[in-house]
Coordinates of C-alpha atoms in Angstrom, one line a residue:
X1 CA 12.5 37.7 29.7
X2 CA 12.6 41.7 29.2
X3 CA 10.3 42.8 26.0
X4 CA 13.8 43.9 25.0
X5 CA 15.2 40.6 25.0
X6 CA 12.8 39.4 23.1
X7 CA 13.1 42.0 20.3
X8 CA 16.7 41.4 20.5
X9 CA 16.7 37.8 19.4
X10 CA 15.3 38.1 15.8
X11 CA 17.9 40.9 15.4
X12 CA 20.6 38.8 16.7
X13 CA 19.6 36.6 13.5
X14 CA 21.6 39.1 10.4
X15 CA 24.5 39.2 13.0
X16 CA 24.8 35.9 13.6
X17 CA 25.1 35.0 9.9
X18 CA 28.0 38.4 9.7
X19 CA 29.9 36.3 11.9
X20 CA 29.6 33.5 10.0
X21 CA 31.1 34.9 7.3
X22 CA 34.6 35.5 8.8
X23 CA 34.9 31.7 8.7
X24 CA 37.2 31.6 10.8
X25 CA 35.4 31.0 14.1
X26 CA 36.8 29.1 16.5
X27 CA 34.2 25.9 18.5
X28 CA 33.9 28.0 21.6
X29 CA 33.0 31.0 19.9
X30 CA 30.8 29.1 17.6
X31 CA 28.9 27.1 20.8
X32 CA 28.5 30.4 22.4
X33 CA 27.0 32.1 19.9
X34 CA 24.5 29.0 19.5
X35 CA 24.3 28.6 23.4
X36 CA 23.1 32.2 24.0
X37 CA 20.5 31.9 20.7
X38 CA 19.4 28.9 22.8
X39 CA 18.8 30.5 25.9
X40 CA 16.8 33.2 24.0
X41 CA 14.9 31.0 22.1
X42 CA 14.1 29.4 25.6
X43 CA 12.9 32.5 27.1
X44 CA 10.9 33.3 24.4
X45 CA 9.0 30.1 24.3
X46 CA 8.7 30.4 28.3
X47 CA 7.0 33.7 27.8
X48 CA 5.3 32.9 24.9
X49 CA 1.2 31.9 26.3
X50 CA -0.7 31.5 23.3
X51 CA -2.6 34.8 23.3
X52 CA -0.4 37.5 23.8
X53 CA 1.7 38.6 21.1
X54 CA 5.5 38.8 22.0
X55 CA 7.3 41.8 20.6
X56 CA 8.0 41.6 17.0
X57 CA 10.3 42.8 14.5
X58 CA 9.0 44.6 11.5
X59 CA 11.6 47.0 9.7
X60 CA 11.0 48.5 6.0
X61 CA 13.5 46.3 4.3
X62 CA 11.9 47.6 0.4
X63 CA 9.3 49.4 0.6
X64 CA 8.0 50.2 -2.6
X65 CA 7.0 46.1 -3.1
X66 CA 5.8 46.0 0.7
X67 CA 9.2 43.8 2.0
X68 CA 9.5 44.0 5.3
X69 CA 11.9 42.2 7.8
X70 CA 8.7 41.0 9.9
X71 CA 9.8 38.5 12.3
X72 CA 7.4 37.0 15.6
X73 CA 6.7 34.1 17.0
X74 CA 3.7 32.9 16.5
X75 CA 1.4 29.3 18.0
X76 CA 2.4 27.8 14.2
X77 CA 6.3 28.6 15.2
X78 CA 7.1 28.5 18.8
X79 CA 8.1 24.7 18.5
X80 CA 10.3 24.9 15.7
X81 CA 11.8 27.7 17.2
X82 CA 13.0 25.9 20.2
X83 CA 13.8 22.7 17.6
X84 CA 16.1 24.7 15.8
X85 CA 17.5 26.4 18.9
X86 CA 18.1 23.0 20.5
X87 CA 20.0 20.7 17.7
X88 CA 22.1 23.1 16.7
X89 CA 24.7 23.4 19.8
X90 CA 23.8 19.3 20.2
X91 CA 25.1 18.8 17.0
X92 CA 28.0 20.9 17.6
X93 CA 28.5 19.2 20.7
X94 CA 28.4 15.4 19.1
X95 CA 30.6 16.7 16.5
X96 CA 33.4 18.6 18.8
X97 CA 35.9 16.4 18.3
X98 CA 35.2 15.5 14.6
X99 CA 38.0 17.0 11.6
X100 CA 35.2 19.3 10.4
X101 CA 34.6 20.7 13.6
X102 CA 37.8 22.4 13.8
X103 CA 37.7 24.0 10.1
X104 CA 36.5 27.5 10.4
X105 CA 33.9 27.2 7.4
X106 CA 31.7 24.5 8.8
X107 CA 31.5 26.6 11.6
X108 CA 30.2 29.2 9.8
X109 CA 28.1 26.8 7.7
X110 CA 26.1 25.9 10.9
X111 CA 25.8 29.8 11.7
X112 CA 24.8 30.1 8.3
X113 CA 22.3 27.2 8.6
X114 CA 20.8 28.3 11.6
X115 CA 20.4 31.6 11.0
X116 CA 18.5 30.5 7.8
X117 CA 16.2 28.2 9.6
X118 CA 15.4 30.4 12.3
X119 CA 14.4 33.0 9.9
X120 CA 12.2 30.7 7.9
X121 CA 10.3 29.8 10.8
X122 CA 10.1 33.5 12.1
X123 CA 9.2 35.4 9.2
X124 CA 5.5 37.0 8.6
X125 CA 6.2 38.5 5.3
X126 CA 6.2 36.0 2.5
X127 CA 9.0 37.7 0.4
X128 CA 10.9 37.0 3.3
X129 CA 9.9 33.4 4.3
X130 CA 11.4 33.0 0.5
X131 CA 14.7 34.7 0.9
X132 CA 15.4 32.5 4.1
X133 CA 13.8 29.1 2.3
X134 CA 16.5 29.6 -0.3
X135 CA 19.3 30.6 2.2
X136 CA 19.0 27.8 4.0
X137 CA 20.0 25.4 0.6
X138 CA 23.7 27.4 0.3
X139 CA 25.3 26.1 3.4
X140 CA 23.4 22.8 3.7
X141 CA 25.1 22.1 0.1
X142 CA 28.2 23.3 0.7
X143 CA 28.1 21.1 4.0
X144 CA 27.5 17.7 1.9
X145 CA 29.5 18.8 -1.2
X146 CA 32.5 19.8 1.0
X147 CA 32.3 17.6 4.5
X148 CA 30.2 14.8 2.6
X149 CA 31.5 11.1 1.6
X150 CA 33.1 9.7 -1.2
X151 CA 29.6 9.9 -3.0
X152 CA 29.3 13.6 -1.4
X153 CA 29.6 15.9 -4.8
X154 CA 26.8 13.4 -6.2
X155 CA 24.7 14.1 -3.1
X156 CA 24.8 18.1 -2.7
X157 CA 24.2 18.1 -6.4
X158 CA 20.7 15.9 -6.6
X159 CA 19.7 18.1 -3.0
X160 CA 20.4 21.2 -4.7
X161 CA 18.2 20.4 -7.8
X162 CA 15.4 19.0 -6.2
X163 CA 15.3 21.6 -3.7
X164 CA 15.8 24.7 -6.5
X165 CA 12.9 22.4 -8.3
X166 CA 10.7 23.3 -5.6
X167 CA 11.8 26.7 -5.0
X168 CA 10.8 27.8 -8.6
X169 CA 7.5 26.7 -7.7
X170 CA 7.3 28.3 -4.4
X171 CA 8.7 31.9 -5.8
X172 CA 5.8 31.6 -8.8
X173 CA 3.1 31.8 -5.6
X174 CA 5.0 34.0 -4.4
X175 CA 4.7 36.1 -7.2
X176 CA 1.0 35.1 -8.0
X177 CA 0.3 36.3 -4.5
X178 CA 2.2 39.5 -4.8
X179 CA 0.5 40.2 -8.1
X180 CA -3.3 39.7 -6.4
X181 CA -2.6 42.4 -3.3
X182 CA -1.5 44.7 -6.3
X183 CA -4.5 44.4 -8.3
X184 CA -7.0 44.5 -5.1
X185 CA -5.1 47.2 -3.0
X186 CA -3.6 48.7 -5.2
X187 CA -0.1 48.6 -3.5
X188 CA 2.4 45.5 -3.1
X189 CA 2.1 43.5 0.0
X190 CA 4.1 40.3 1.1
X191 CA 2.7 40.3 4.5
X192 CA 0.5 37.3 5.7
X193 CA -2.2 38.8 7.9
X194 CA -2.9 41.0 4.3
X195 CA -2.6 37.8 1.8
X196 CA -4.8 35.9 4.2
X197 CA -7.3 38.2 3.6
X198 CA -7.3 38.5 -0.5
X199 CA -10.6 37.3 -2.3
X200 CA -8.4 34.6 -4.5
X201 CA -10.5 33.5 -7.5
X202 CA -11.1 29.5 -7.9
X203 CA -8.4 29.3 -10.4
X204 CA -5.8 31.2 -9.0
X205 CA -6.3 29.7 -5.2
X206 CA -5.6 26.4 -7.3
X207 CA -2.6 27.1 -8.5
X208 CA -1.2 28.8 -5.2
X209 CA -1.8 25.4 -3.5
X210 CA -0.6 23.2 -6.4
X211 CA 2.7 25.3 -6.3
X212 CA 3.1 25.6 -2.5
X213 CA 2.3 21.7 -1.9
X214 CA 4.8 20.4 -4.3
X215 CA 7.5 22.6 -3.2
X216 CA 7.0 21.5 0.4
X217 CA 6.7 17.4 -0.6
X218 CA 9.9 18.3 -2.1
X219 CA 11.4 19.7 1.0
X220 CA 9.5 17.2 3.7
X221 CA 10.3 14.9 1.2
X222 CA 6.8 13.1 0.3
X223 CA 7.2 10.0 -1.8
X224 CA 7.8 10.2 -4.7
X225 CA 10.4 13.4 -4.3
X226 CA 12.4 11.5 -2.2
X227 CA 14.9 10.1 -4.4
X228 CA 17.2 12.8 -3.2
X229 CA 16.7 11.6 0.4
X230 CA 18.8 8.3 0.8
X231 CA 21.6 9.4 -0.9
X232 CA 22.3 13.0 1.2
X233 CA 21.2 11.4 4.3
X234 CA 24.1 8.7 3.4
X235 CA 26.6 11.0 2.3
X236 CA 26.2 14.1 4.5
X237 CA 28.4 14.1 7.9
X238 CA 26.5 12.9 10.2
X239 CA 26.0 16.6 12.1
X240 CA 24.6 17.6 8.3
X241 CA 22.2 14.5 8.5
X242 CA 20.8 15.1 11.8
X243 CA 20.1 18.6 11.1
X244 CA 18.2 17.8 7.8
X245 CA 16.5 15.2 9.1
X246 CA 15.5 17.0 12.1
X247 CA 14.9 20.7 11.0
X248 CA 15.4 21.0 7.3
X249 CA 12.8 18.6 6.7
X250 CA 10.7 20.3 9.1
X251 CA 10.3 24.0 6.2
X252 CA 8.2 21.5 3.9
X253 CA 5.7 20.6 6.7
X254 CA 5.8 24.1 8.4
X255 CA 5.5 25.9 4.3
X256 CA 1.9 23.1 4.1
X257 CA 0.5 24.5 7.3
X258 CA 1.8 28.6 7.3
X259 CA 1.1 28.9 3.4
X260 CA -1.3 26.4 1.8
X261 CA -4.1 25.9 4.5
X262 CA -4.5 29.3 5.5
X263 CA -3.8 30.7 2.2
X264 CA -5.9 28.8 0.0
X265 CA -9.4 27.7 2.3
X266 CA -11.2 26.8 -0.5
X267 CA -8.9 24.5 -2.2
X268 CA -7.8 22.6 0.9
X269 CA -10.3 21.1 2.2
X270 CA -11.8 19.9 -1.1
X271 CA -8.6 18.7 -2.0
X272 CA -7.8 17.3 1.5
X273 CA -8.4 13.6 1.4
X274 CA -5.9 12.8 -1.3
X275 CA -3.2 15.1 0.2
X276 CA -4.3 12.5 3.4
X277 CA -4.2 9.6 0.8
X278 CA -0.3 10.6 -0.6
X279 CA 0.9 11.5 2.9
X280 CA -0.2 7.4 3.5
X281 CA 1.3 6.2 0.6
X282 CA 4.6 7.9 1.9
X283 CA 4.2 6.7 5.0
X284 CA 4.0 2.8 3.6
X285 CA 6.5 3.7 1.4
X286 CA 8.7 4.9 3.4
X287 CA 8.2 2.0 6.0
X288 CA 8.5 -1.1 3.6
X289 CA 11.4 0.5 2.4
X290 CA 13.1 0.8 5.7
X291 CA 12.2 -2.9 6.3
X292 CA 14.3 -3.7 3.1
X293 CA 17.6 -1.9 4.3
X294 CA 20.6 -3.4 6.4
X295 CA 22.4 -0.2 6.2
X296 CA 21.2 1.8 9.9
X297 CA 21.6 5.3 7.9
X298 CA 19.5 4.5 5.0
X299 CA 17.2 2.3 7.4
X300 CA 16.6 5.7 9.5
X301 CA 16.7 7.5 6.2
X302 CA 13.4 5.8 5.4
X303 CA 12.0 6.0 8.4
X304 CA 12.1 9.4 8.3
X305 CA 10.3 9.7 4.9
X306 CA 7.7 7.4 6.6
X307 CA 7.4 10.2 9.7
X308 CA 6.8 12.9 7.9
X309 CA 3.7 11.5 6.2
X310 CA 2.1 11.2 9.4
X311 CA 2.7 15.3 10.0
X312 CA 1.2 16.0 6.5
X313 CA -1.5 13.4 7.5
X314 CA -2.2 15.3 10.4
X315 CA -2.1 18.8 8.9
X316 CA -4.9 17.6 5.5
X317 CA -7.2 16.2 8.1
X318 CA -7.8 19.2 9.0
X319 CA -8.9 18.6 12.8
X320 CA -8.1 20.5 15.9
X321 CA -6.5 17.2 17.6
X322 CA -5.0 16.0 14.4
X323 CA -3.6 19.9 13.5
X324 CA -2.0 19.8 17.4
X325 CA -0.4 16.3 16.5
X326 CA 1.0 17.4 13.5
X327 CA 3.0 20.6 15.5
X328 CA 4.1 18.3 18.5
X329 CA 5.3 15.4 15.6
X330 CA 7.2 18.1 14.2
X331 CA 9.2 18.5 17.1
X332 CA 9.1 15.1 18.5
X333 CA 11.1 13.2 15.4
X334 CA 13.1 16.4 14.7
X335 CA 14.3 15.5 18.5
X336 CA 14.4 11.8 17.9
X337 CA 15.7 11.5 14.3
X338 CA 18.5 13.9 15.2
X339 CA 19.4 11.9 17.7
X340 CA 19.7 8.8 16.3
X341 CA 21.6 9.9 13.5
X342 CA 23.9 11.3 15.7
X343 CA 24.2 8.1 17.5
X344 CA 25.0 6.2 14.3
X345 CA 27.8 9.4 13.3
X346 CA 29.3 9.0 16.6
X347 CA 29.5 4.8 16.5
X348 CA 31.3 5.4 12.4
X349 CA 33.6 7.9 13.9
X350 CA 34.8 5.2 16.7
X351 CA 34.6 2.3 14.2
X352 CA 36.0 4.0 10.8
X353 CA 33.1 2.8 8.8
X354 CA 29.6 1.9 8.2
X355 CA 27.6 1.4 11.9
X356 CA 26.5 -2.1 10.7
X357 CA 29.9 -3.5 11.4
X358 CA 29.1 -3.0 15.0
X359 CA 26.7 -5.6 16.9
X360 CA 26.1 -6.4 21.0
X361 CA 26.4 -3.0 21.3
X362 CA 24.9 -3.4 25.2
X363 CA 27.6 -5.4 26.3
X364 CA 30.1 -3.3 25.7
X365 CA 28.7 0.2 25.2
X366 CA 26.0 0.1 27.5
X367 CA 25.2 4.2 27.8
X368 CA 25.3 4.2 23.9
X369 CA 23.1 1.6 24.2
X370 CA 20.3 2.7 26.2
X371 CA 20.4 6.4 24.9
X372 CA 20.6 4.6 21.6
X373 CA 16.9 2.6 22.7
X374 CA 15.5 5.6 24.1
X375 CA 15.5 7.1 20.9
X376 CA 14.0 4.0 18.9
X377 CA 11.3 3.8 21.4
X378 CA 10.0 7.3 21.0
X379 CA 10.2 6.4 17.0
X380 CA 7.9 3.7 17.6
X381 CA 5.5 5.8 19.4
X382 CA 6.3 4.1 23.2
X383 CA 3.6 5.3 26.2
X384 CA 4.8 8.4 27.8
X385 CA 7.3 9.6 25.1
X386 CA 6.7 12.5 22.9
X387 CA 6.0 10.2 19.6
X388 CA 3.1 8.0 21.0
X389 CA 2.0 11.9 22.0
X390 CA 1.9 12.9 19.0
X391 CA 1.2 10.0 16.6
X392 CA -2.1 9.3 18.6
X393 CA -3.3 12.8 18.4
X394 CA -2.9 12.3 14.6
X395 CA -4.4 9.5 14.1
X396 CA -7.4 9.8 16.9
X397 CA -8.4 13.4 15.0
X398 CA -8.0 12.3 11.4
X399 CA -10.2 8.6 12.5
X400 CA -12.9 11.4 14.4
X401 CA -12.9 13.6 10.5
X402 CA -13.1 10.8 8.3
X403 CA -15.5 9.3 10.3
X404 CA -17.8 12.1 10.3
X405 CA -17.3 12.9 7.0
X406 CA -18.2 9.1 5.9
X407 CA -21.1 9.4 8.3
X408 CA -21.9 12.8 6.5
X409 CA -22.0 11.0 3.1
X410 CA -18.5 12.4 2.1
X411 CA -17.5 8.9 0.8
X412 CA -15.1 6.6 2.4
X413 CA -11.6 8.1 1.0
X414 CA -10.1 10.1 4.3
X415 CA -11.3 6.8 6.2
X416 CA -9.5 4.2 4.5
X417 CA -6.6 6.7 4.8
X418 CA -6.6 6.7 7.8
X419 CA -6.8 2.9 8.1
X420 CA -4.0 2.4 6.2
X421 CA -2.0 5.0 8.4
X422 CA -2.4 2.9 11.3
X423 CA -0.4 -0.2 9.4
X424 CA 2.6 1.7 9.4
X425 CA 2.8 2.1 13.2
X426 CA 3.3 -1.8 13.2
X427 CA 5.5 -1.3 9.9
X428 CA 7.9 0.7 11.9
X429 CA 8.1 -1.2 15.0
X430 CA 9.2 -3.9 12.8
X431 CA 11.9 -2.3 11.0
X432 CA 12.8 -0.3 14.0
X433 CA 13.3 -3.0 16.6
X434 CA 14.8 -5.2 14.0
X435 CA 17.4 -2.9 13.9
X436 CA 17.5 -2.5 17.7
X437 CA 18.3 -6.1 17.7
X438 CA 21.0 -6.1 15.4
X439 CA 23.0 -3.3 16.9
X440 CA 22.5 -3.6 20.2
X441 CA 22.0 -7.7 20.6
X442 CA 23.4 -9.7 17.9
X443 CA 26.5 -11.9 17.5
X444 CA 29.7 -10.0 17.3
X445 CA 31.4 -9.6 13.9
X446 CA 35.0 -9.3 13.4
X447 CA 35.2 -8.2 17.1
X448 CA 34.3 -4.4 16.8
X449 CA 34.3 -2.7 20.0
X450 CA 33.5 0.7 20.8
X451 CA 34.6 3.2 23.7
X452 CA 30.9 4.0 25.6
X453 CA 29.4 7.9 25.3
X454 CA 31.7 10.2 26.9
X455 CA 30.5 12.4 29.3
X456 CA 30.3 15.4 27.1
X457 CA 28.6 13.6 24.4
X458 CA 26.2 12.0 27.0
X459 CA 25.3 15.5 28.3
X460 CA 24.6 16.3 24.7
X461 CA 21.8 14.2 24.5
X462 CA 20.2 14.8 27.7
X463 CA 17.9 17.7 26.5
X464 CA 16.7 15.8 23.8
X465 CA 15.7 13.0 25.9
X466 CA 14.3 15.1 28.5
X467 CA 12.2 17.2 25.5
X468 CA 11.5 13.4 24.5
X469 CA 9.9 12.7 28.4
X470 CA 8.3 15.8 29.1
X471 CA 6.4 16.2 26.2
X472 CA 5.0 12.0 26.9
X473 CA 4.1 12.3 30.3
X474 CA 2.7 16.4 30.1
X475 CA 2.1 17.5 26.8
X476 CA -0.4 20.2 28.0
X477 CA 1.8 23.0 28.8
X478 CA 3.1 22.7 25.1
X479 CA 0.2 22.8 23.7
X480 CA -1.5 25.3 25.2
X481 CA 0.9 27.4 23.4
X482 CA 0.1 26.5 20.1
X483 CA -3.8 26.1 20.9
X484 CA -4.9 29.5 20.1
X485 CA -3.9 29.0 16.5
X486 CA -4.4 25.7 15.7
X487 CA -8.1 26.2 17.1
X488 CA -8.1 29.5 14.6
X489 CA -6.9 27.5 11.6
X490 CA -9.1 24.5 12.1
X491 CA -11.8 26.9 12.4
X492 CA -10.9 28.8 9.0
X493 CA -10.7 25.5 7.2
X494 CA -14.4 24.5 8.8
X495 CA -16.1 27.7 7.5
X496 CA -14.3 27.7 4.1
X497 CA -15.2 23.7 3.5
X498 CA -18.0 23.4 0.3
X499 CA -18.5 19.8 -1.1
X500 CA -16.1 18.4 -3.6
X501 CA -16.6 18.6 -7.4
X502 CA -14.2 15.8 -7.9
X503 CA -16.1 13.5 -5.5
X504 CA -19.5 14.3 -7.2
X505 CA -20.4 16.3 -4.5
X506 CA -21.9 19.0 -6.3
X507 CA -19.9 22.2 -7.3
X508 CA -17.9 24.3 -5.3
X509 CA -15.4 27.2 -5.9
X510 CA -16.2 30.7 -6.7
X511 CA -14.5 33.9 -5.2
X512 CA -12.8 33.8 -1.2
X513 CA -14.1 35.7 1.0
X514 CA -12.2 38.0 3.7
X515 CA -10.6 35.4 6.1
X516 CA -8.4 35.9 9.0
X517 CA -4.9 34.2 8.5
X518 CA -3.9 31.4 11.4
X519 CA -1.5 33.9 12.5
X520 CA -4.1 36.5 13.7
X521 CA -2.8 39.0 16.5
X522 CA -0.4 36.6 17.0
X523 CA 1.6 37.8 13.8
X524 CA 1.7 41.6 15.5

């Protein structure tokens, strides 16, 4: 890919939203559009080595508060960026033939919605990161409210307050951080590589991270700010579903590891081991939950919630292996959860109802019912597929911290964590195969029969599993990309840890020093 190409993409971003707003954009147009962001987005990972900074984007958007429409990809983005690049014309695809899919709005919804995400994931100016954090909640809303079930307008409404909930939080920060650049530089900046170097009092760093972190466990969601999370999962269409479940979900853990750890090193690591101590009670939560239901959407629902505590277990231990894990689980159940819930939208659409009408799936669906297992093996972390990749990375380099830190005299919290972390890999084979069994084994009921995957709809899924094989058997070359950064963040947090007042470790605090942000040269 030409440096020109690559400078093109993050401009194609505003356009792509313009068209959305003719809403009249017919499926082809609409998969084109998402096609050729895909093929970009491709290209730019490709080229994208992990040292050298790609071509960036950085246009005076208002100037006299240092706003600037600073987009790159960076090691903290280039997997989200090809997440979000990838569902999009999947979910399109799995939805082709669907009654939404031919109305010109949720067409533009999805521009709408991508465009948001990929400038969420993109942006290096924090003014900006906000803008495109709030865009994103307008057409996922309108999506559920308008394309949503009988329970829909109940759904978009208890998603749009808990995410604006969050958002107040995150925009005080935001504000907070603005404020600080003032008063040390005496001019408004927004941009990370500046913010990552501020000298943040005690106090203040505190309250960044308070802020940031619940905003995000509202967006990941972290128990308990999930009770928003069942119901829009259950009442979305399933296109909305996967796309929450597999990207939107995605801004909370991405906000934890582009805003809190880099911009607050003091706090973090102090405050590390019970961040690591909620992410496992989500992850238990989540699981025993999941065991409870016999409804395959909420069941998935829940083991979602459980998933995503394993990414923000990965991201407070604070660990170059556990950090890596974190960034390849990110896009490992954003491929997996999409594509199950797309499974379970395309199995209501043939049945007219709730998927656990249908049962011996493999006898009479049998490519549904193997790209169906493919999909519940990788959630249950599987040899050679991309979640036993990264759910052992997590847990091997949060076990290696919290065992030198118990060694250290650090006490034993991180390491009962992470004990408890490792019960909720057995939790979700349990509930996970229990449901392989019903759908794809179990006695017939009623005699519900589905037509098998199409083509077209199988050749939807095959880049997802393919994502799901390559990243199991040769994670390396994905990695590699993302290694420059993690190594820098893991780094930061090292240098910046003291010992922890609340564990009676003796005090800690005082003013930050300069710091280099995890973006580095790679922010350019």
């Amino acid at each position: 890919m030409s440096d020109s190409q690559a400078v093109r993409f993050p401009r194609a971003l505003p356009v792509a939203g313009a068209l959305a707003l003719t809403g009249s954009l017919p499926r082809l147009l609409t998969m084109l559009v998402m096609a050729a962001v895909l093929v970009l987005s491709a290209g730019l990972f490709h080229a994208y080595d992990g040292t050298t900074p790609l071509p960036a984007v950085n246009l005076p958007w208002i100037e006299s508060l240092g706003v600037n429409l600073h987009l790159a990809v960076d090691g903290l983005n280039v997997y989200l960026l090809l997440l979000t690049a990838l569902l999009f014309p999947v979910v399109l695809a799995c939805a082709w033939r669907t009654a939404e899919a031919r109305s010109g709005l949720y067409l533009s919804l999805l521009l709408l919605l991508e465009a948001g995400l990929l400038g969420t994931f993109l942006s290096q100016n924090l003014m900006l990161f906000f803008v495109f954090w709030e865009a994103v909640l307008i057409p996922m809303f309108l999506l559920i409210l308008v394309f949503g079930g009988g329970e829909g307008r109940r759904a978009a409404t208890a998603f749009f307050l808990y995410t604006l909930a969050g958002s107040v939080l995150l925009l005080a920060a935001v504000i907070l951080l603005g404020v600080e650049s003032w008063r040390q530089t005496g001019s408004w900046s927004f941009e990370f590589a500046l913010l990552s170097r501020l000298h943040l009092g005690w106090g203040t760093e505190l309250l960044v991270f308070a802020a940031v972190v619940l905003a995000c466990a509202i967006k990941c969601p972290l128990f308990p700010f999930h009770s928003w999370l069942p119901l829009a999962y259950g009442e979305a269409p399933a296109s909305g579903t996967a796309l929450m479940a597999g990207a939107l979900s995605k801004m909370g853990a991405f906000g934890l590891m582009k805003l809190a750890l880099p911009l607050c090193p003091n706090v973090s690591p102090l405050l590390a081991p019970y961040l690591m101590l909620w992410a496992v009670a989500s992850i238990l939560y989540g699981a025993v939950a999941a065991l409870r239901q016999d409804e395959f959407r909420r069941l998935v629902a829940y083991s979602s919630l459980s998933h995503m505590g394993y990414i923000v277990l990965g991201l407070f231990s604070l660990q170059e292996t556990a950090l890596h894990g974190a960034l390849l689980q990110m896009l490992s159940h954003g491929v997996a959860v999409a594509g199950l819930f797309l499974l379970l939208g395309l199995l209501e659409e043939r049945l007219g109802g709730p998927s656990r009408e249908l049962t011996a799936l493999a006898s009479h669906g049998p490519r549904l019912a193997v790209v169906l297992m493919l999909f519940i093996l990788t959630s249950v972390a599987l040899p050679l597929t991309s979640g036993f990749t990264s759910e052992f990375l997590i847990l091997f380099g949060a076990f290696r911290k919290a065992l030198a830190a118990w060694r250290a005299g650090a006490g034993p919290l991180s390491l009962a964590a992470v004990l408890l972390a490792t019960s909720g890999m057995v939790l979700g084979a349990g509930y996970m195969l229990r449901f392989a069994r019903a759908i794809l084994f179990g006695p017939a009921r009623g005699g519900a029969r589905v037509r098998d995957l199409k083509p077209r709809e199988a050749l939807a899924f095959v880049p997802l599993l393919l994502l799901i094989v390559w990243i199991g058997v040769r994670p390396a070359p994905f990695m590699a990309k993302a290694q420059s950064a993690v190594t820098r963040l893991a780094v930061l947090q090292e240098s910046r840890h003291v010992p922890s007042p609340l564990a009676g470790e003796g005090e800690g605090g005082g003013e930050v020093g300069a710091h280099p942000g995890p973006g580095g040269t790679d922010a350019r």
